[in-house]
JSON list of C-alpha atoms in Angstrom, two decimals:
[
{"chain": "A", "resi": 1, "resn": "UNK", "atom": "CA", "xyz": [35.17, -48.61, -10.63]},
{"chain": "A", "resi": 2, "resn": "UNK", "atom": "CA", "xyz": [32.95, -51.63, -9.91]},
{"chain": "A", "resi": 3, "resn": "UNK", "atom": "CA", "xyz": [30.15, -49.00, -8.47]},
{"chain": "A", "resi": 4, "resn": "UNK", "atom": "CA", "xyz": [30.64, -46.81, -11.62]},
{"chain": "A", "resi": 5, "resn": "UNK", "atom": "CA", "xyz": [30.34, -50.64, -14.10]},
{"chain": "A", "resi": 6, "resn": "UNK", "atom": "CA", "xyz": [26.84, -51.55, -12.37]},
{"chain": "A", "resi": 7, "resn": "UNK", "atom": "CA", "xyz": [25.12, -48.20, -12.64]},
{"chain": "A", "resi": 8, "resn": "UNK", "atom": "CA", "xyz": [25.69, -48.31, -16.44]},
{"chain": "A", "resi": 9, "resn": "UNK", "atom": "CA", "xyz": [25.02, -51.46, -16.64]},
{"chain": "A", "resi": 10, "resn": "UNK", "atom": "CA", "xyz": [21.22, -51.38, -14.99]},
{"chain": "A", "resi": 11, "resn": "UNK", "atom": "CA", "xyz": [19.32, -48.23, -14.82]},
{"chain": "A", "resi": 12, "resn": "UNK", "atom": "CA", "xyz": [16.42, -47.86, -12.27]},
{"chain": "A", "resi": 13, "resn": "UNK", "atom": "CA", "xyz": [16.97, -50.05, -10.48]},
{"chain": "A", "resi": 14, "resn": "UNK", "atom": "CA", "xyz": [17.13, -49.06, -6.58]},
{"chain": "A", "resi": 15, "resn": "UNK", "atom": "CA", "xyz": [18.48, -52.15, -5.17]},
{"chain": "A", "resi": 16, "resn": "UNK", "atom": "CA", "xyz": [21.64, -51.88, -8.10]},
{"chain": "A", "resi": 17, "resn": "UNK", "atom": "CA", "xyz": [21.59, -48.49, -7.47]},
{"chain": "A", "resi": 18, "resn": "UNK", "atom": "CA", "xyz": [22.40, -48.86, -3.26]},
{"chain": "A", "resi": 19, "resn": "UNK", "atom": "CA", "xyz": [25.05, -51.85, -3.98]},
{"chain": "A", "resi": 20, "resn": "UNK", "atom": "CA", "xyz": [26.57, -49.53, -7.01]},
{"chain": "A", "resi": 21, "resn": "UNK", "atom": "CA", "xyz": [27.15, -46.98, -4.17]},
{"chain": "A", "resi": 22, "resn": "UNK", "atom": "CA", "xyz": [28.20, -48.58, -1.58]},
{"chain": "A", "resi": 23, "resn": "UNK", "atom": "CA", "xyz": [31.13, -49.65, -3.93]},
{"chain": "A", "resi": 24, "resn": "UNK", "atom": "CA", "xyz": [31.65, -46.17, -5.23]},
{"chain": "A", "resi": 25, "resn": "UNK", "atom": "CA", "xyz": [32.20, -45.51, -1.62]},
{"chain": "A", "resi": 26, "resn": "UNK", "atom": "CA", "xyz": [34.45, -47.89, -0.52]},
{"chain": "A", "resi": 27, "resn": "UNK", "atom": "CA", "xyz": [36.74, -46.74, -3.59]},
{"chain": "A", "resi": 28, "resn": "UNK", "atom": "CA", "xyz": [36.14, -43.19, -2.14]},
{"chain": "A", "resi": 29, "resn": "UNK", "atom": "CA", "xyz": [37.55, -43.88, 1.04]},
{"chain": "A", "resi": 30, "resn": "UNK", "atom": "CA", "xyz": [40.45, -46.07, 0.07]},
{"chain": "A", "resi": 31, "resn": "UNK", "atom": "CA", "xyz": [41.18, -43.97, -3.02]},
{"chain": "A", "resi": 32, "resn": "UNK", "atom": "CA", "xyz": [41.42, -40.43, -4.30]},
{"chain": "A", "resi": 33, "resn": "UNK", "atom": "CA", "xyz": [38.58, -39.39, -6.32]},
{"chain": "A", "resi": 34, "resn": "UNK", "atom": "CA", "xyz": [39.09, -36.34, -8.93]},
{"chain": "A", "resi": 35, "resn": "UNK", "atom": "CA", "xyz": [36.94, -33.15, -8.77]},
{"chain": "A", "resi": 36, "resn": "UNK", "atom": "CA", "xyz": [34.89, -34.64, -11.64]},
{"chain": "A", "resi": 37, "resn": "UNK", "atom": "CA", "xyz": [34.63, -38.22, -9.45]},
{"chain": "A", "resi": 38, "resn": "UNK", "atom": "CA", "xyz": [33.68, -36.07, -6.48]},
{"chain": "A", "resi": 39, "resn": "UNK", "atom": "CA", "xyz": [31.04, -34.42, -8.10]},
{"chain": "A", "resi": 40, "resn": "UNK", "atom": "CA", "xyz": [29.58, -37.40, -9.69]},
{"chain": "A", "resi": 41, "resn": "UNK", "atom": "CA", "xyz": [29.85, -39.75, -6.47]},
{"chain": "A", "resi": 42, "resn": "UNK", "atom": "CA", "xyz": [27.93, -37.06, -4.42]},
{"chain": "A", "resi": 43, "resn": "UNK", "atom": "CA", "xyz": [24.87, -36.92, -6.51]},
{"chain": "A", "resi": 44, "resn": "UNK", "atom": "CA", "xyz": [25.19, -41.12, -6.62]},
{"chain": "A", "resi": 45, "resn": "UNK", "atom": "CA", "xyz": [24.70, -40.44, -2.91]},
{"chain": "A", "resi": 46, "resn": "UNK", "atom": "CA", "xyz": [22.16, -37.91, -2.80]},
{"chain": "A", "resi": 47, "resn": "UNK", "atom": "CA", "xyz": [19.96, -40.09, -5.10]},
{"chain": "A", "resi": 48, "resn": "UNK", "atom": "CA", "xyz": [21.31, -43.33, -2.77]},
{"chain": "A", "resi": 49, "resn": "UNK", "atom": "CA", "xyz": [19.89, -41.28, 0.43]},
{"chain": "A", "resi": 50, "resn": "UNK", "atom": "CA", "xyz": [16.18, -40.58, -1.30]},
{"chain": "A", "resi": 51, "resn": "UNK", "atom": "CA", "xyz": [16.18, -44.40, -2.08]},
{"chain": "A", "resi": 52, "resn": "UNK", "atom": "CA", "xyz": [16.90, -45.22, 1.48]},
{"chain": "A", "resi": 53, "resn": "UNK", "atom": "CA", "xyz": [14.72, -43.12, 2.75]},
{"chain": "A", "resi": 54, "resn": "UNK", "atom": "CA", "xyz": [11.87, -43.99, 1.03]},
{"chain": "A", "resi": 55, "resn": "UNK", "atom": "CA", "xyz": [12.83, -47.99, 2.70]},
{"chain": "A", "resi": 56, "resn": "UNK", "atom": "CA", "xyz": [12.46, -45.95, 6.21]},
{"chain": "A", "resi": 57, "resn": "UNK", "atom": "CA", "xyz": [16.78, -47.14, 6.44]},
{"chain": "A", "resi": 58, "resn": "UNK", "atom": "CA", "xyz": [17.56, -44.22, 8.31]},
{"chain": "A", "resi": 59, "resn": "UNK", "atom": "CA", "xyz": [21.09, -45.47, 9.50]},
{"chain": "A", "resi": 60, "resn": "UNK", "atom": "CA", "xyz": [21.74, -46.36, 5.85]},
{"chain": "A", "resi": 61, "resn": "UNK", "atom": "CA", "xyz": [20.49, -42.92, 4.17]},
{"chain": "A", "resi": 62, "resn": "UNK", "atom": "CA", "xyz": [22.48, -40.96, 6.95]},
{"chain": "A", "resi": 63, "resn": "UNK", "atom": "CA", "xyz": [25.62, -42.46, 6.15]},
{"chain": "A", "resi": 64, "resn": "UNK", "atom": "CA", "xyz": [25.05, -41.66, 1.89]},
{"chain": "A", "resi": 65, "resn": "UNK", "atom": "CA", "xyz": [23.78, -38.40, 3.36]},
{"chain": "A", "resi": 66, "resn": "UNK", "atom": "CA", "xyz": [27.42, -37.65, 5.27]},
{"chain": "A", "resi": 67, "resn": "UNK", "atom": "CA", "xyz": [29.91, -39.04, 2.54]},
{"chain": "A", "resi": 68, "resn": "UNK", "atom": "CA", "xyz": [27.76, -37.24, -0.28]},
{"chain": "A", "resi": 69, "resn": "UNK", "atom": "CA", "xyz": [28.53, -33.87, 1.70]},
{"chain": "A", "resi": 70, "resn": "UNK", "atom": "CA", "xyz": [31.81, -34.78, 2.75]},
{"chain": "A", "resi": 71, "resn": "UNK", "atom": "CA", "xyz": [32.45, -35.35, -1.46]},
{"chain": "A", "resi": 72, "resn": "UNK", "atom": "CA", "xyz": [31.11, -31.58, -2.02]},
{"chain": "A", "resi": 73, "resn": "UNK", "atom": "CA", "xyz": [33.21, -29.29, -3.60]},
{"chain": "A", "resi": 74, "resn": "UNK", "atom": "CA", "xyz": [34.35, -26.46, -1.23]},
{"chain": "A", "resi": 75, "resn": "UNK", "atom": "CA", "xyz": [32.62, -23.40, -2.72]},
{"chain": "A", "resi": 76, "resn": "UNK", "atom": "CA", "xyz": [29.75, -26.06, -2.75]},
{"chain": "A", "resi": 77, "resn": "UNK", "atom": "CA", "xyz": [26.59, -23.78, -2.66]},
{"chain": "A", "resi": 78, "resn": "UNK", "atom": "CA", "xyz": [28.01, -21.38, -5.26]},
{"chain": "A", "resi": 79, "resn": "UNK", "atom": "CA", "xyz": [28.20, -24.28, -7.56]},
{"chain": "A", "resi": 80, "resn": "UNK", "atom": "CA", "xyz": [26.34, -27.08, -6.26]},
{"chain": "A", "resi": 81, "resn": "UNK", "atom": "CA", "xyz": [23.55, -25.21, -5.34]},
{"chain": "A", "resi": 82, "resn": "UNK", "atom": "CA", "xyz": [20.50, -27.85, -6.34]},
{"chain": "A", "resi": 83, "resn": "UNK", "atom": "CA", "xyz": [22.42, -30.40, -4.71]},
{"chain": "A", "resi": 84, "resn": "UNK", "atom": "CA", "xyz": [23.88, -28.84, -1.75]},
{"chain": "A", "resi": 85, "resn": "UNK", "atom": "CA", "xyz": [19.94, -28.32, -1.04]},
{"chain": "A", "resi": 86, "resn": "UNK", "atom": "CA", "xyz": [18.91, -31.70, -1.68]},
{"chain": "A", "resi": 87, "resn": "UNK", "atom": "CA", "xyz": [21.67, -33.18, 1.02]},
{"chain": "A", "resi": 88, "resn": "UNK", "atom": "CA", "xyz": [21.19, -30.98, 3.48]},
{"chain": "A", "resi": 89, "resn": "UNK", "atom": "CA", "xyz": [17.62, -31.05, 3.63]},
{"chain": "A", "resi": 90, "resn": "UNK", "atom": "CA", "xyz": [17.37, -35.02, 3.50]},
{"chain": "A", "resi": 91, "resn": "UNK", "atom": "CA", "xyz": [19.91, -34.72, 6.41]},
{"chain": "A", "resi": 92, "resn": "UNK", "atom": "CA", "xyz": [17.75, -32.42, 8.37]},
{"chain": "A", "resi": 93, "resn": "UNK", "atom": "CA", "xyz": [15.14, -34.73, 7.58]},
{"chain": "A", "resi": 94, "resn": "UNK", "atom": "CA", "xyz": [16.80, -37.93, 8.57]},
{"chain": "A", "resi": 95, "resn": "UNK", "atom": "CA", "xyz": [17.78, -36.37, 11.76]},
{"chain": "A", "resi": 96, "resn": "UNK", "atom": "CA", "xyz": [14.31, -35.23, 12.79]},
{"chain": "A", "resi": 97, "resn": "UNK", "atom": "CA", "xyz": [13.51, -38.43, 11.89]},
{"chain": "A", "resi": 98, "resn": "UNK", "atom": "CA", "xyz": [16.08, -40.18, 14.39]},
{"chain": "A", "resi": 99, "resn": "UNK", "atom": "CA", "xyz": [15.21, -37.23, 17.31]},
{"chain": "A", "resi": 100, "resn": "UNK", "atom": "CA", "xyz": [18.99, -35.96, 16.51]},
{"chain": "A", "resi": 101, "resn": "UNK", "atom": "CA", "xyz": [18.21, -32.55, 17.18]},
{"chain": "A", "resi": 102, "resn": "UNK", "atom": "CA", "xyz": [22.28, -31.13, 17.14]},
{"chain": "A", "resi": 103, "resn": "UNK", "atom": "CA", "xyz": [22.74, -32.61, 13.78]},
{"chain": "A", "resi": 104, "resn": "UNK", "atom": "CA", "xyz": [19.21, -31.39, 12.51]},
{"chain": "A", "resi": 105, "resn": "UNK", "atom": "CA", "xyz": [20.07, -27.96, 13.86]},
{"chain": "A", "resi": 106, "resn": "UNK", "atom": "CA", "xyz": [23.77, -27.58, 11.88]},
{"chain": "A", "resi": 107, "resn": "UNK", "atom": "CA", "xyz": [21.60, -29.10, 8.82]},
{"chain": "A", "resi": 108, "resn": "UNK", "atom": "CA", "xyz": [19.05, -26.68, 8.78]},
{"chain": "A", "resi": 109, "resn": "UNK", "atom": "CA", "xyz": [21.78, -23.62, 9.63]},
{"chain": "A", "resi": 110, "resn": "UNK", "atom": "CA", "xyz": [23.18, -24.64, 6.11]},
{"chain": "A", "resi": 111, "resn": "UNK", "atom": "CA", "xyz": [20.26, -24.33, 3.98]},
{"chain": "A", "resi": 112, "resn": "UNK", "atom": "CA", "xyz": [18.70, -21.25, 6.05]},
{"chain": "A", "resi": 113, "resn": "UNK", "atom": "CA", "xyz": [22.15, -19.85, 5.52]},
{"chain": "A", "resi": 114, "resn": "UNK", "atom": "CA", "xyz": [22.26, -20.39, 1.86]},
{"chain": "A", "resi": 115, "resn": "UNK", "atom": "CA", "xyz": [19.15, -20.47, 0.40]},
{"chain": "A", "resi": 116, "resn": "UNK", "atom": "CA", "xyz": [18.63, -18.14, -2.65]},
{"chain": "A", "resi": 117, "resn": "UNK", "atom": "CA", "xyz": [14.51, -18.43, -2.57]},
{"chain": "A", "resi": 118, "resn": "UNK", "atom": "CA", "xyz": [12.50, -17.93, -0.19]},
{"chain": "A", "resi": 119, "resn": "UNK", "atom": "CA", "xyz": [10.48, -21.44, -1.81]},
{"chain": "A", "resi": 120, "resn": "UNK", "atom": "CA", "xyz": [13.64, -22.77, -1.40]},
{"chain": "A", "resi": 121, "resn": "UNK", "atom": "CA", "xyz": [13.84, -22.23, 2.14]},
{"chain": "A", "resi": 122, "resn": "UNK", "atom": "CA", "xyz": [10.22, -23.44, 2.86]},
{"chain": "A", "resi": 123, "resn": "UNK", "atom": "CA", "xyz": [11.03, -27.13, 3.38]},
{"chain": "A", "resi": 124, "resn": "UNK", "atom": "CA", "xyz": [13.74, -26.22, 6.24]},
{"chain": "A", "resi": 125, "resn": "UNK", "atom": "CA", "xyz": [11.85, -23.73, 7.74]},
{"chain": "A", "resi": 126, "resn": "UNK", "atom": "CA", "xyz": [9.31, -26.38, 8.70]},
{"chain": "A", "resi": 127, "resn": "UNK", "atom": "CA", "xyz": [11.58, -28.59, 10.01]},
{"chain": "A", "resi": 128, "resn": "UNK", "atom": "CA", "xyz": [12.95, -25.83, 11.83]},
{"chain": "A", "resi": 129, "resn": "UNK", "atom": "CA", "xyz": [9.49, -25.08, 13.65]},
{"chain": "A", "resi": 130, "resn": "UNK", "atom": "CA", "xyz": [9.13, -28.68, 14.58]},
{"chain": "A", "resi": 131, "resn": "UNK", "atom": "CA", "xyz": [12.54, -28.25, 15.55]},
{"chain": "A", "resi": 132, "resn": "UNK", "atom": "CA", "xyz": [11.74, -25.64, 18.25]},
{"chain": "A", "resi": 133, "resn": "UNK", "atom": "CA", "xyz": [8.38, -27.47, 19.59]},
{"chain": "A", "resi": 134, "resn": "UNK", "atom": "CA", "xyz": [10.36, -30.76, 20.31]},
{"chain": "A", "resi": 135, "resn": "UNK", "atom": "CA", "xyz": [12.39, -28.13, 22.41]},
{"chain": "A", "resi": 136, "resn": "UNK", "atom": "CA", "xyz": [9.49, -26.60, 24.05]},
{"chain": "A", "resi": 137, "resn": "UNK", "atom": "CA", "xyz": [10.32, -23.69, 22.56]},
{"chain": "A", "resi": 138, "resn": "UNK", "atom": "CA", "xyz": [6.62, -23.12, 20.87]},
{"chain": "A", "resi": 139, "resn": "UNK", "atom": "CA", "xyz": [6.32, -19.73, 21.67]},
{"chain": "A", "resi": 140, "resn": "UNK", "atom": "CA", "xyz": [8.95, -19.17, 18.89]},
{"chain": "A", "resi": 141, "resn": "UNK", "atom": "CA", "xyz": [8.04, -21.97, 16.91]},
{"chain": "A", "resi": 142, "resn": "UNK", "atom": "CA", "xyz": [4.18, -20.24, 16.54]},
{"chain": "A", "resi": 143, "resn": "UNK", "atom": "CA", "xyz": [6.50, -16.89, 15.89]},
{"chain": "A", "resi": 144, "resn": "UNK", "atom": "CA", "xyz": [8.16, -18.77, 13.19]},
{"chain": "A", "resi": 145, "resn": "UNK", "atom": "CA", "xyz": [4.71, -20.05, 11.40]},
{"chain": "A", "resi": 146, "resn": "UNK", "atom": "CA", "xyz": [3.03, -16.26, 11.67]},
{"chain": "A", "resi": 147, "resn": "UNK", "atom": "CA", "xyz": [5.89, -15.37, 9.84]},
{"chain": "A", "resi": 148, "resn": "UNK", "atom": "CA", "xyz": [6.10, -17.47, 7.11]},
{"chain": "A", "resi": 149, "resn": "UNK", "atom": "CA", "xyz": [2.33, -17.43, 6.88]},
{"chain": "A", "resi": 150, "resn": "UNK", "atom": "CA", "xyz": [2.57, -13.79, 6.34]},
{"chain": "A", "resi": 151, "resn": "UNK", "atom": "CA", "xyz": [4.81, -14.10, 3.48]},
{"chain": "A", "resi": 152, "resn": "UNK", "atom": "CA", "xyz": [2.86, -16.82, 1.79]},
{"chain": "A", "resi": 153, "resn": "UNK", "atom": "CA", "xyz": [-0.01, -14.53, 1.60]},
{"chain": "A", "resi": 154, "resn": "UNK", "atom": "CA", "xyz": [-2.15, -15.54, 4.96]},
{"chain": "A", "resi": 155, "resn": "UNK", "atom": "CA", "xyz": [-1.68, -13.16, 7.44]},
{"chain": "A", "resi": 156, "resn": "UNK", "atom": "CA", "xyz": [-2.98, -13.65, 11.07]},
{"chain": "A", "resi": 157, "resn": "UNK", "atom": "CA", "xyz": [-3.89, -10.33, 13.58]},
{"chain": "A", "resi": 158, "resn": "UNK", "atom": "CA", "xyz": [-0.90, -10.54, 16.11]},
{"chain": "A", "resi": 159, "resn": "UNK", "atom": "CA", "xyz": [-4.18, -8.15, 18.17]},
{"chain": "A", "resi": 160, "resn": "UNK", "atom": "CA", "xyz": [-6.44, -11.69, 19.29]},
{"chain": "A", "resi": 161, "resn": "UNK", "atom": "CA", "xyz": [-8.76, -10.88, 22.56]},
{"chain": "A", "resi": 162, "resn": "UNK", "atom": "CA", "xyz": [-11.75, -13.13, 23.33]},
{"chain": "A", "resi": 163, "resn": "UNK", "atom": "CA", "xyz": [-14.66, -10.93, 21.87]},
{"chain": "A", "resi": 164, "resn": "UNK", "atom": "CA", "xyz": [-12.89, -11.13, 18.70]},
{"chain": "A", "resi": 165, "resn": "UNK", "atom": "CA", "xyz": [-12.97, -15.14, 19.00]},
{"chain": "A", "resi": 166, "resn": "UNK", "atom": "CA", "xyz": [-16.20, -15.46, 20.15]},
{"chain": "A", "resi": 167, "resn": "UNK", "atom": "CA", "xyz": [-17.70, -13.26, 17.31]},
{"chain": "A", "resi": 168, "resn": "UNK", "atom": "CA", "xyz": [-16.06, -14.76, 14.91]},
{"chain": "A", "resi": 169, "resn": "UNK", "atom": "CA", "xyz": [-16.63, -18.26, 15.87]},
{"chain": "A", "resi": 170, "resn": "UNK", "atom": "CA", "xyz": [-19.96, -17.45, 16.02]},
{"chain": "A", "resi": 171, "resn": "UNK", "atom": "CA", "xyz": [-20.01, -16.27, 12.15]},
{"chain": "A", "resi": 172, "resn": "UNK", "atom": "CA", "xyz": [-18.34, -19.28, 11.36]},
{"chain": "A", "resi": 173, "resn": "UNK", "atom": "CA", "xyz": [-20.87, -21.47, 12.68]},
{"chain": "A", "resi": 174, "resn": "UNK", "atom": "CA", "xyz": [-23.56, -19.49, 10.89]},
{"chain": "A", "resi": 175, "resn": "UNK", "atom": "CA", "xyz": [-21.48, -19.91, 7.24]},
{"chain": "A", "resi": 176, "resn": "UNK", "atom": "CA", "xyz": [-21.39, -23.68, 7.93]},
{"chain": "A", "resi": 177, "resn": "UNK", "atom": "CA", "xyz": [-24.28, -24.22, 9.87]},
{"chain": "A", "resi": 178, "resn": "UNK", "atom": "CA", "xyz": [-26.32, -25.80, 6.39]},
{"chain": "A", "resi": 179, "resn": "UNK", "atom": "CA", "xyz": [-22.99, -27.95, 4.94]},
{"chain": "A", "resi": 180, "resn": "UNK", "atom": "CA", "xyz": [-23.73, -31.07, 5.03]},
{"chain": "A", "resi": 181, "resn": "UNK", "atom": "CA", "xyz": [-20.49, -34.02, 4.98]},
{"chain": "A", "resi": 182, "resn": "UNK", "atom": "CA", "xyz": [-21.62, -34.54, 1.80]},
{"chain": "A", "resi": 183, "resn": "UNK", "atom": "CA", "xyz": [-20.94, -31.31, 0.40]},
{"chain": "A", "resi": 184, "resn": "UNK", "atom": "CA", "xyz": [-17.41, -31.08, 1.93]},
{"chain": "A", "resi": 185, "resn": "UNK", "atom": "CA", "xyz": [-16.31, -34.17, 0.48]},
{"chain": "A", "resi": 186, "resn": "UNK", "atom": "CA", "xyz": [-17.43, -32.94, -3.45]},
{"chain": "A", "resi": 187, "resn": "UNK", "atom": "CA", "xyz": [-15.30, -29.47, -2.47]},
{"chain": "A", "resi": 188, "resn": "UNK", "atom": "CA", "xyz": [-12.57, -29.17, -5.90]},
{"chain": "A", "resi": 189, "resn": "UNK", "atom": "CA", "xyz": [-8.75, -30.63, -4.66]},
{"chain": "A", "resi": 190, "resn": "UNK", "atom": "CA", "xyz": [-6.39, -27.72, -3.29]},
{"chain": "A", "resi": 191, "resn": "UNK", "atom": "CA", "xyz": [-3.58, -27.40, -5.81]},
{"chain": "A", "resi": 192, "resn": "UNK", "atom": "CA", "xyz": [-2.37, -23.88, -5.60]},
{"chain": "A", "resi": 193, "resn": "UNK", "atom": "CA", "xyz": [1.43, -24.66, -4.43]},
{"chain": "A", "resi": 194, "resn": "UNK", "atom": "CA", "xyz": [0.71, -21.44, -2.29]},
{"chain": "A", "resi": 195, "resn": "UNK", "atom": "CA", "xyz": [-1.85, -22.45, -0.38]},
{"chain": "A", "resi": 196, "resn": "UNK", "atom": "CA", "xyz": [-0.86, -25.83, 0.11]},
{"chain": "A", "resi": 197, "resn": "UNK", "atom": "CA", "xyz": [2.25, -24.57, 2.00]},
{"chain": "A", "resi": 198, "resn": "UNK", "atom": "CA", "xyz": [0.16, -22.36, 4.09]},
{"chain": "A", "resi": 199, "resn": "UNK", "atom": "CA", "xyz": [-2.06, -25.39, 5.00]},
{"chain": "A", "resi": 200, "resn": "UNK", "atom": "CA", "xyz": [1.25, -27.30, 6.22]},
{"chain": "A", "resi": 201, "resn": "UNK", "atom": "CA", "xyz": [2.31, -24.21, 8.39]},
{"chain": "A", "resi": 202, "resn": "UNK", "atom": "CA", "xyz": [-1.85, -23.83, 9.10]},
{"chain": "A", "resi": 203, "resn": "UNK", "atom": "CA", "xyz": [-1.39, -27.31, 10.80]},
{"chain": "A", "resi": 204, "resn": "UNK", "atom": "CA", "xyz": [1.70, -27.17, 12.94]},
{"chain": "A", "resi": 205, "resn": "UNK", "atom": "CA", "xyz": [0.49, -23.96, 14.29]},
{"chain": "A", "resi": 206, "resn": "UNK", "atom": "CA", "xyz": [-3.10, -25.24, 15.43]},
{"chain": "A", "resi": 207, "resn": "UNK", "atom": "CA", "xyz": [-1.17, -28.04, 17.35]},
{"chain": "A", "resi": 208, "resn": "UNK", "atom": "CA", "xyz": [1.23, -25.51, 18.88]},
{"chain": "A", "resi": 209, "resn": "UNK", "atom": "CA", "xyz": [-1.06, -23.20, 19.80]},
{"chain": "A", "resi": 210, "resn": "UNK", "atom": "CA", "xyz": [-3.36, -25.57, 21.64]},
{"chain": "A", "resi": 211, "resn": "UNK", "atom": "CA", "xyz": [-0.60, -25.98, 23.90]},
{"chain": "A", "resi": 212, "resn": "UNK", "atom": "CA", "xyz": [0.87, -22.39, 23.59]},
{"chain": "A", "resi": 213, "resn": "UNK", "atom": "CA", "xyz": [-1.86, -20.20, 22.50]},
{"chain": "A", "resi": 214, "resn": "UNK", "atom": "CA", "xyz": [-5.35, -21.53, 23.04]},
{"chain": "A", "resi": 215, "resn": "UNK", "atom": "CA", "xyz": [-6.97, -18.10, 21.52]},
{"chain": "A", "resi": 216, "resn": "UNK", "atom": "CA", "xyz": [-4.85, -18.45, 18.26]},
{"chain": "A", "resi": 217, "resn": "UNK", "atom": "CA", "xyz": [-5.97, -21.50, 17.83]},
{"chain": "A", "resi": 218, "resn": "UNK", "atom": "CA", "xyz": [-9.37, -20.66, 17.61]},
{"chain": "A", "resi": 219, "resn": "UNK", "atom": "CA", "xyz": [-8.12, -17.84, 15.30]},
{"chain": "A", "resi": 220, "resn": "UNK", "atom": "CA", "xyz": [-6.74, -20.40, 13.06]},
{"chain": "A", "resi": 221, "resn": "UNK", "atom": "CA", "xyz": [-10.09, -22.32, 12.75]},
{"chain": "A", "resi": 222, "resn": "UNK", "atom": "CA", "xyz": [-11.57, -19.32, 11.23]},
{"chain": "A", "resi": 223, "resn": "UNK", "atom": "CA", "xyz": [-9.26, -19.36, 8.56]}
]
């Protein structure tokens, strides 16, 4: 196909590389594809939908997002596992994105359905609690956070009563008391993969529980 001619012909290139698909696409829908097309054509999309993301073209990476899971095989997550993940996560993503919250919610049910990893299933569960809070719904959405934090290591009392707060509070003052700016900005870079996904749940729950949970908030700051 035409599509198929201008990705071999220039590689890295992300304009080529969104014109090359479209064509791929129209040939899709006007022709029949083999299994081996349909394979081929849905990762041309997948990598189509990052591009178009990136360029903040929503309408344009939803659309390589739908006909690159549309070109799926049927047993799809038993062999198309890595990308399965890939385009149902940047749909998800797009969605959230657009405030689509029915399409973001059949996204997510895929991936929380079929991931193998719990790693794997990081990246939706997010969504999924930011999902919930643009429903109101941050009494789960907090639920959702304690849990994964707990898995990833950083457990938070479910027990929190104001003496608790207050004395701890009160310690952590006393630990940072004698910092100085200075001395927080020379602090080494946080690049334990671990921890760096527990500071991303760490930060959706302090703004949910300001509105939720005041007194787990304060928890959180002790953290």
């Amino acid at each position: 196909t035409i599509g198929e001619e201008l990705l071999q012909s220039v590689e890295n290139d992300s304009a080529v590389h969104l014109i090359a698909t479209d064509q791929i696409n129209i040939y899709c829908e006007d022709g029949d594809p083999s299994t081996g097309e349909r394979s081929q054509f849905a990762s041309v999309n997948a990598k189509a939908a990052k591009l178009a993301l990136a360029l903040c073209n929503l309408d344009q990476a939803r659309s390589y997002i739908d006909i690159g899971i549309k070109l799926l095989e049927t047993k799809n997550w038993e062999t198309q596992y890595g990308l399965s993940l890939d385009l149902f996560e940047m749909g998800a993503s797009a969605s959230c994105m657009r405030g689509d919250t029915a399409s973001m919610s059949t996204h997510l049910n895929e991936v929380l359905s079929n991931a193998r990893t719990f790693d794997d299933s990081l990246q939706a569960s997010s969504l999924l609690v930011k999902l919930l809070a643009s429903l109101s719904k941050y009494e789960e959405a907090i639920s959702n956070c304690l849990i994964i934090l707990s898995n990833l290591g950083e457990a938070l009392p479910s027990d929190i009563s104001l003496p608790l707060v207050e004395k701890e509070l009160f310690l952590m003052k006393a630990d940072l008391g004698n910092v100085t700016r200075d001395q927080f900005k020379i602090l080494p870079q946080m690049v334990d993969k671990k921890k760096l996904n527990a500071m991303k749940y760490l930060n959706m729950l302090c703004m949910y529980s300001i509105i939720s949970k005041p007194m787990l908030f304060h928890r959180i700051l002790n953290e």
